[in-house]
Amino acid sequence: MSFRVAVLGASGYAGGELIRLIDGHDGFDLVYMGAHSHAGSVLGDVHPQLKKPERPLGGIDAEIDADLVFLALPHGASAKVGFRLTERGLRVVDLGSDFRLDTPERFEEAYGEAHPLPDQLGRWVYGLPELFDCTGADRVASPGCYPTAVLLAIAPFLRKGLVSADGLVADCLSGVSGAGRSLRDEFMFGSVAEGVRAYGIAGHRHRPEIEMALDSLLGGRHRVTFTPHLVPMQRGLLATVTAAVVEDSDGIEDCLSLAYQDAPFVEVIDRPPQTRWVVGSNRALVAAFHDGHTGRLIAQCAIDNLLKGAAGQAVQAANLMVGYEETTGLPLDGLMP
Amino acid sequence: MSFRVAVLGASGYAGGELIRLIDGHDGFDLVYMGAHSHAGSVLGDVHPQLKKPERPLGGIDAEIDADLVFLALPHGASAKVGFRLTERGLRVVDLGSDFRLDTPERFEEAYGEAHPLPDQLGRWVYGLPELFDCTGADRVASPGCYPTAVLLAIAPFLRKGLVSADGLVADCLSGVSGAGRSLRDEFMFGSVAEGVRAYGIAGHRHRPEIEMALDSLLGGRHRVTFTPHLVPMQRGLLATVTAAVVEDSDGIEDCLSLAYQDAPFVEVIDRPPQTRWVVGSNRALVAAFHDGHTGRLIAQCAIDNLLKGAAGQAVQAANLMVGYEETTGLPLDGLMP
Amino acid sequence: MSFRVAVLGASGYAGGELIRLIDGHDGFDLVYMGAHSHAGSVLGDVHPQLKKPERPLGGIDAEIDADLVFLALPHGASAKVGFRLTERGLRVVDLGSDFRLDTPERFEEAYGEAHPLPDQLGRWVYGLPELFDCTGADRVASPGCYPTAVLLAIAPFLRKGLVSADGLVADCLSGVSGAGRSLRDEFMFGSVAEGVRAYGIAGHRHRPEIEMALDSLLGGRHRVTFTPHLVPMQRGLLATVTAAVVEDSDGIEDCLSLAYQDAPFVEVIDRPPQTRWVVGSNRALVAAFHDGHTGRLIAQCAIDNLLKGAAGQAVQAANLMVGYEETTGLPLDGLMP
Amino acid sequence: MSFRVAVLGASGYAGGELIRLIDGHDGFDLVYMGAHSHAGSVLGDVHPQLKKPERPLGGIDAEIDADLVFLALPHGASAKVGFRLTERGLRVVDLGSDFRLDTPERFEEAYGEAHPLPDQLGRWVYGLPELFDCTGADRVASPGCYPTAVLLAIAPFLRKGLVSADGLVADCLSGVSGAGRSLRDEFMFGSVAEGVRAYGIAGHRHRPEIEMALDSLLGGRHRVTFTPHLVPMQRGLLATVTAAVVEDSDGIEDCLSLAYQDAPFVEVIDRPPQTRWVVGSNRALVAAFHDGHTGRLIAQCAIDNLLKGAAGQAVQAANLMVGYEETTGLPLDGLMP
């Protein structure tokens, strides 16, 4: 048996990776690809790296015939089409941010505007399968790349009470593909190569998402000093999260290993993870170091922002939604160099 | 049915890609990995990007038990072990240069020394399946990355007599992984990033190999002005070959399409091929342009030097050696960006 | 004594380098900076790397008060303002292509349109001081980056009759800044990093310029197979030019050294020049290799496309126009890494 | 009047930049260049980017005739030669770490061994002129690149009591040249490009140096959670320092501007500093953001690690040592792109 799946938002980077993964997935049949400004063109025009370049791209259409739909649309563009698809009874995985937050208040805090469908908030499963149960879900909001890495690194320690929730600092480094494929001066080669910079300081939209996930998992109200940085590489994301270790830190050494012992995509290592070790795979590498000198924990997570941080994680959730093995069609191996 | 295969030379870049491809190949069972200085360590020490990192690495051993062996060893290190394996009746694909050339004279011209096993020269199939028949072969010498791209770009035109064999110029650009993984000052990040340079001008070892292949395919004695350049990227190789078009150039437009109509890994396009479109895949993109102003043809080929230029092509040949479909276990899709 | 100079086209990459060089030039006083869409902003908005960021940018104004004006404008934007400035008696160095070609026919061949001021063609000195005399000139058309490198590499051999003018092949590699600063999808980081490609095959506008310069220097009608490639780096340009060596090649070894013995910015070396050795300097590194196997010469030239290929060369010409030492205010040292 | 200066350790990256700066400095005459393994070769062998490549390299010689000596030697190699030079009455600027720390205890904590000349510790001025007075000094220990950026970013806030000294977190990103020029597998292009990673977590040698500087400036005992990261670029260093803001934070907005109003090389900006804006210059860009949501300050500093983080800062200190204007011979402009 195979599910008929569609990708809406086929022309972006995440869309391209979704198509590649679905093409190689034995249980998913790609029956429709839709794009906005590229509707009417063919796949090879936007993704010359993919096979069967003559396949046509349709529009962003909520009335398509499919069993499961991946949405890889810009912020704000998922809400209506996503809701309509669910109304029609289709399963939906939204890679965008429209259904990730849990309350209208949180959404407004993050995005500065009211949500068009506030009733939907809280009804979509947050699709980070290592921390939130996606099994059998029919609507999944797939996490952002930064929240994925930050949460995988630090949530187990917070859950066990091994670090303080006060003074959490998350400095994150991302390759440029994390910013999507839209044409902007700041993402030109001459604006990126041979330079690093922070952006969105104290105001990035992924902060409320991280805090929402921690609140959901652990209760209470979390606050994170979150500073994303752009580094001159295409793919890869590294989160470096520090937190004060509590006095009784028994169990801190084994915390990650225990947390992820059944997680096929999370590998706990004992040296600083490198993003190059995960490019091309759906793995997350996590490691943590207890700095006795300062009494802080330094926890890290490295992912491929387009796979475990986007398309791969979406397919992982979709596998669980329809009852497949979690790892079906997903690469554990990366490419190096 | 599955063949038991081994990789000798597991620690290099091509070795890592071989392991990745074999791990994902339904008809090959990886039963042994051997390395030289890393014998005794585990896979994760040299290829942290690959799954099952605890798998052990043995030595470079010609007495191993296997059906088919891939050799990814430095120049000069394949001859004896490769020959011994064939003596023992194993099928061998050598990714090195020891068995590529056809005569002791050519070998000495290229490498400045006598071949240790001159009788073997000419007995190995040159493993470029689009131009040389590898079906059922038991010993294959897999081509170098530059010859692969140069030959795929220009051989069809020479075979049809559409361009002159005089004055062939091949300027090629390669990413750094083509130089292998050994530690050398010239391949440090600070020696490569933000710079380009030619190397091996008028003396690169791949020139005799290109000329040998052309002589074998077409008869006569070919000479190529071959200038390789190193460019600051990890993977990818682009060959730009120019040749004088003959007076009667009928058929020049369709030459590539006809030549490669049955080649699953060669895609003929009508715009300049980009290496980024093939990274991660075993495809070769070829294109040619007839410059009416100068009367020359500009033919190009882009490949991933570690896949179609090394590990992928070796698996492609191995598939044909054992009777599998040529494309088994090989990616047609690339990763981008 | 100091000349009052202006830069029109201050917001681009070449404009930024002009400002930097003039700021450090003892004989030039920067009295005006003009830009098109950034008129009304300040220098720091477009060039945060430069000092005195609060300096204002005016418009593209042909009535400014100055002694000498550098034009760094897009193709087609220089003709009228440049001509008007010369009418007003100001000295002008145009870094654009509007006045480089020598005849209306050549211009139309290159640009596909009639020149707005055909009488001006042939009245501007082609500002490559090593090959064309700029001393005392009052209007200079500064060469393109590719022509600069190609001509410096091969012109001396053609002038001495050591290589044939038939079958000239110039394969060139350029960093991305050579394409300017305008916002285009093909120059995004995700479109450039980790890939190489040719462009403008058989039709690039610099080919007629190269041929014009060779015709001017040597007489006759030259034809060059010219293929530019984009490589993933910011700065640097390498020309690899091959030509058939004539039978009597006496003097080929010393040809470059003799040609450039009095050229302060050209250094003749005996190994392949690397672009990283000239980034940040106005030097050109040239080398040539006689390939006895094929009877062809491989001549190379490496420059910083924004300095010797643009702003540096323009200042070099300006020095000669006003009677300064050619090297005044120009760096001979580069930055590495 | 001009001082005769020497560079010992001429073959590394910092040595090359010292030579370039001194060559362009009106008050310094470069009279000697010494290297270890490259003694006996010429400048062009190690720095092909520099002018006058035929200049000879001598050995590491403490008996040379000069007024002022820059030492750019590996850790541990400066102590004896530096001390001997001062004994002979020469002024010395040591770019290495041998004389930076203030006590034998701190040295042993940082380097795990006893200092060979413990009496010298505390007798060298820490050469960060914006925070420590170098005027007229005869022996200066030039700071490490990370401490330079971290201290410039956060010291003013600590000095004014605007942030808490508890829970200081410094996450820093450096280009590869910061690791020097020695041949190591981890700095190969294939090990660096397209990847990021932390290193030296909880144990980097620059942490005791940062803490020493804070203790000296402010009294007390400081502790910093310091995590350096390697990013795929050649030059540039960005420090992101976070600290808890105290309750009475009056003056936090103007703190940096006031602190650096007389510092010619420090520019206070109001957006996140980019390393690309300082490459090629001796400037430091600093900015700070008060995150009301978490109550923490995010302070940043961007420098060129080879200039303000090494050679440029050393020349800046040397200017002050001999009574020159602080900015003599130092670039305020950077190169971009």
PDB file of N, CA, C and O in Angstrom, chain C residues 11-41:
ATOM      1  N   SER C  11      28.153  53.352  -5.219  1.00  0.00           N
ATOM      2  CA  SER C  11      27.555  52.335  -4.356  1.00  0.00           C
ATOM      3  C   SER C  11      27.926  50.907  -4.735  1.00  0.00           C
ATOM      4  O   SER C  11      27.704  49.985  -3.959  1.00  0.00           O
ATOM      5  N   GLY C  12      28.500  50.688  -5.904  1.00  0.00           N
ATOM      6  CA  GLY C  12      28.860  49.334  -6.306  1.00  0.00           C
ATOM      7  C   GLY C  12      30.183  48.886  -5.703  1.00  0.00           C
ATOM      8  O   GLY C  12      30.809  49.602  -4.924  1.00  0.00           O
ATOM      9  N   TYR C  13      30.592  47.670  -6.066  1.00  0.00           N
ATOM     10  CA  TYR C  13      31.851  47.149  -5.540  1.00  0.00           C
ATOM     11  C   TYR C  13      33.045  47.959  -6.050  1.00  0.00           C
ATOM     12  O   TYR C  13      33.944  48.310  -5.290  1.00  0.00           O
ATOM     13  N   ALA C  14      33.078  48.249  -7.367  1.00  0.00           N
ATOM     14  CA  ALA C  14      34.195  49.023  -7.902  1.00  0.00           C
ATOM     15  C   ALA C  14      34.201  50.429  -7.314  1.00  0.00           C
ATOM     16  O   ALA C  14      35.258  50.978  -6.987  1.00  0.00           O
ATOM     17  N   GLY C  15      33.017  50.994  -7.140  1.00  0.00           N
ATOM     18  CA  GLY C  15      32.927  52.310  -6.526  1.00  0.00           C
ATOM     19  C   GLY C  15      33.506  52.324  -5.125  1.00  0.00           C
ATOM     20  O   GLY C  15      34.244  53.239  -4.745  1.00  0.00           O
ATOM     21  N   GLY C  16      33.208  51.305  -4.361  1.00  0.00           N
ATOM     22  CA  GLY C  16      33.751  51.211  -3.007  1.00  0.00           C
ATOM     23  C   GLY C  16      35.260  51.139  -3.008  1.00  0.00           C
ATOM     24  O   GLY C  16      35.940  51.792  -2.198  1.00  0.00           O
ATOM     25  N   GLU C  17      35.807  50.362  -3.922  1.00  0.00           N
ATOM     26  CA  GLU C  17      37.259  50.266  -3.987  1.00  0.00           C
ATOM     27  C   GLU C  17      37.885  51.568  -4.475  1.00  0.00           C
ATOM     28  O   GLU C  17      38.967  51.957  -4.019  1.00  0.00           O
ATOM     29  N   LEU C  18      37.232  52.254  -5.389  1.00  0.00           N
ATOM     30  CA  LEU C  18      37.736  53.567  -5.805  1.00  0.00           C
ATOM     31  C   LEU C  18      37.815  54.518  -4.615  1.00  0.00           C
ATOM     32  O   LEU C  18      38.817  55.208  -4.409  1.00  0.00           O
ATOM     33  N   ILE C  19      36.762  54.540  -3.824  1.00  0.00           N
ATOM     34  CA  ILE C  19      36.747  55.441  -2.661  1.00  0.00           C
ATOM     35  C   ILE C  19      37.870  55.085  -1.691  1.00  0.00           C
ATOM     36  O   ILE C  19      38.586  55.954  -1.200  1.00  0.00           O
ATOM     37  N   ARG C  20      38.028  53.797  -1.451  1.00  0.00           N
ATOM     38  CA  ARG C  20      39.098  53.365  -0.542  1.00  0.00           C
ATOM     39  C   ARG C  20      40.470  53.798  -1.064  1.00  0.00           C
ATOM     40  O   ARG C  20      41.308  54.311  -0.309  1.00  0.00           O
ATOM     41  N   LEU C  21      40.701  53.607  -2.348  1.00  0.00           N
ATOM     42  CA  LEU C  21      42.005  53.961  -2.912  1.00  0.00           C
ATOM     43  C   LEU C  21      42.221  55.474  -2.899  1.00  0.00           C
ATOM     44  O   LEU C  21      43.308  55.958  -2.563  1.00  0.00           O
ATOM     45  N   ILE C  22      41.189  56.230  -3.263  1.00  0.00           N
ATOM     46  CA  ILE C  22      41.337  57.684  -3.308  1.00  0.00           C
ATOM     47  C   ILE C  22      41.535  58.233  -1.898  1.00  0.00           C
ATOM     48  O   ILE C  22      42.345  59.136  -1.678  1.00  0.00           O
ATOM     49  N   ASP C  23      40.815  57.669  -0.925  1.00  0.00           N
ATOM     50  CA  ASP C  23      41.013  58.092   0.470  1.00  0.00           C
ATOM     51  C   ASP C  23      42.480  57.943   0.898  1.00  0.00           C
ATOM     52  O   ASP C  23      42.973  58.700   1.722  1.00  0.00           O
ATOM     53  N   GLY C  24      43.152  56.948   0.347  1.00  0.00           N
ATOM     54  CA  GLY C  24      44.542  56.723   0.735  1.00  0.00           C
ATOM     55  C   GLY C  24      45.553  57.308  -0.238  1.00  0.00           C
ATOM     56  O   GLY C  24      46.745  57.050  -0.115  1.00  0.00           O
ATOM     57  N   HIS C  25      45.115  58.083  -1.179  1.00  0.00           N
ATOM     58  CA  HIS C  25      45.966  58.637  -2.252  1.00  0.00           C
ATOM     59  C   HIS C  25      46.347  60.072  -1.901  1.00  0.00           C
ATOM     60  O   HIS C  25      45.473  60.914  -1.704  1.00  0.00           O
ATOM     61  N   ASP C  26      47.634  60.358  -1.835  1.00  0.00           N
ATOM     62  CA  ASP C  26      48.085  61.693  -1.412  1.00  0.00           C
ATOM     63  C   ASP C  26      47.789  62.780  -2.436  1.00  0.00           C
ATOM     64  O   ASP C  26      47.700  63.958  -2.073  1.00  0.00           O
ATOM     65  N   GLY C  27      47.618  62.403  -3.694  1.00  0.00           N
ATOM     66  CA  GLY C  27      47.448  63.432  -4.716  1.00  0.00           C
ATOM     67  C   GLY C  27      46.021  63.617  -5.196  1.00  0.00           C
ATOM     68  O   GLY C  27      45.781  64.449  -6.076  1.00  0.00           O
ATOM     69  N   PHE C  28      45.124  62.832  -4.638  1.00  0.00           N
ATOM     70  CA  PHE C  28      43.719  62.971  -5.037  1.00  0.00           C
ATOM     71  C   PHE C  28      42.879  63.314  -3.816  1.00  0.00           C
ATOM     72  O   PHE C  28      43.022  62.699  -2.760  1.00  0.00           O
ATOM     73  N   ASP C  29      42.017  64.261  -4.003  1.00  0.00           N
ATOM     74  CA  ASP C  29      41.086  64.691  -2.956  1.00  0.00           C
ATOM     75  C   ASP C  29      39.683  64.297  -3.381  1.00  0.00           C
ATOM     76  O   ASP C  29      39.201  64.781  -4.402  1.00  0.00           O
ATOM     77  N   LEU C  30      39.034  63.469  -2.590  1.00  0.00           N
ATOM     78  CA  LEU C  30      37.687  63.028  -2.968  1.00  0.00           C
ATOM     79  C   LEU C  30      36.684  64.109  -2.605  1.00  0.00           C
ATOM     80  O   LEU C  30      36.442  64.363  -1.425  1.00  0.00           O
ATOM     81  N   VAL C  31      36.122  64.753  -3.618  1.00  0.00           N
ATOM     82  CA  VAL C  31      35.234  65.892  -3.333  1.00  0.00           C
ATOM     83  C   VAL C  31      33.763  65.585  -3.578  1.00  0.00           C
ATOM     84  O   VAL C  31      32.883  66.364  -3.193  1.00  0.00           O
ATOM     85  N   TYR C  32      33.473  64.446  -4.210  1.00  0.00           N
ATOM     86  CA  TYR C  32      32.067  64.148  -4.510  1.00  0.00           C
ATOM     87  C   TYR C  32      31.898  62.653  -4.743  1.00  0.00           C
ATOM     88  O   TYR C  32      32.724  62.017  -5.397  1.00  0.00           O
ATOM     89  N   MET C  33      30.829  62.120  -4.198  1.00  0.00           N
ATOM     90  CA  MET C  33      30.449  60.743  -4.466  1.00  0.00           C
ATOM     91  C   MET C  33      29.005  60.734  -4.916  1.00  0.00           C
ATOM     92  O   MET C  33      28.135  61.267  -4.202  1.00  0.00           O
ATOM     93  N   GLY C  34      28.753  60.154  -6.068  1.00  0.00           N
ATOM     94  CA  GLY C  34      27.392  60.124  -6.580  1.00  0.00           C
ATOM     95  C   GLY C  34      26.915  58.703  -6.819  1.00  0.00           C
ATOM     96  O   GLY C  34      27.687  57.821  -7.167  1.00  0.00           O
ATOM     97  N   ALA C  35      25.644  58.504  -6.600  1.00  0.00           N
ATOM     98  CA  ALA C  35      25.056  57.177  -6.829  1.00  0.00           C
ATOM     99  C   ALA C  35      23.671  57.370  -7.425  1.00  0.00           C
ATOM    100  O   ALA C  35      23.113  58.470  -7.397  1.00  0.00           O
ATOM    101  N   HIS C  36      23.148  56.309  -7.925  1.00  0.00           N
ATOM    102  CA  HIS C  36      21.846  56.410  -8.574  1.00  0.00           C
ATOM    103  C   HIS C  36      20.731  56.194  -7.542  1.00  0.00           C
ATOM    104  O   HIS C  36      20.228  57.132  -6.957  1.00  0.00           O
ATOM    105  N   SER C  37      20.438  54.933  -7.230  1.00  0.00           N
ATOM    106  CA  SER C  37      19.308  54.698  -6.328  1.00  0.00           C
ATOM    107  C   SER C  37      19.662  55.038  -4.879  1.00  0.00           C
ATOM    108  O   SER C  37      18.774  55.231  -4.064  1.00  0.00           O
ATOM    109  N   HIS C  38      20.950  55.113  -4.564  1.00  0.00           N
ATOM    110  CA  HIS C  38      21.331  55.449  -3.194  1.00  0.00           C
ATOM    111  C   HIS C  38      21.631  56.937  -3.004  1.00  0.00           C
ATOM    112  O   HIS C  38      22.154  57.331  -1.959  1.00  0.00           O
ATOM    113  N   ALA C  39      21.343  57.743  -4.011  1.00  0.00           N
ATOM    114  CA  ALA C  39      21.510  59.192  -3.832  1.00  0.00           C
ATOM    115  C   ALA C  39      20.706  59.638  -2.622  1.00  0.00           C
ATOM    116  O   ALA C  39      19.556  59.223  -2.448  1.00  0.00           O
ATOM    117  N   GLY C  40      21.310  60.437  -1.781  1.00  0.00           N
ATOM    118  CA  GLY C  40      20.624  60.906  -0.592  1.00  0.00           C
ATOM    119  C   GLY C  40      20.955  60.109   0.655  1.00  0.00           C
ATOM    120  O   GLY C  40      20.650  60.536   1.763  1.00  0.00           O
ATOM    121  N   SER C  41      21.560  58.953   0.490  1.00  0.00           N
ATOM    122  CA  SER C  41      21.967  58.196   1.671  1.00  0.00           C
ATOM    123  C   SER C  41      23.409  58.563   2.025  1.00  0.00           C
ATOM    124  O   SER C  41      23.976  59.496   1.467  1.00  0.00           O
TER     125      SER C  41
END
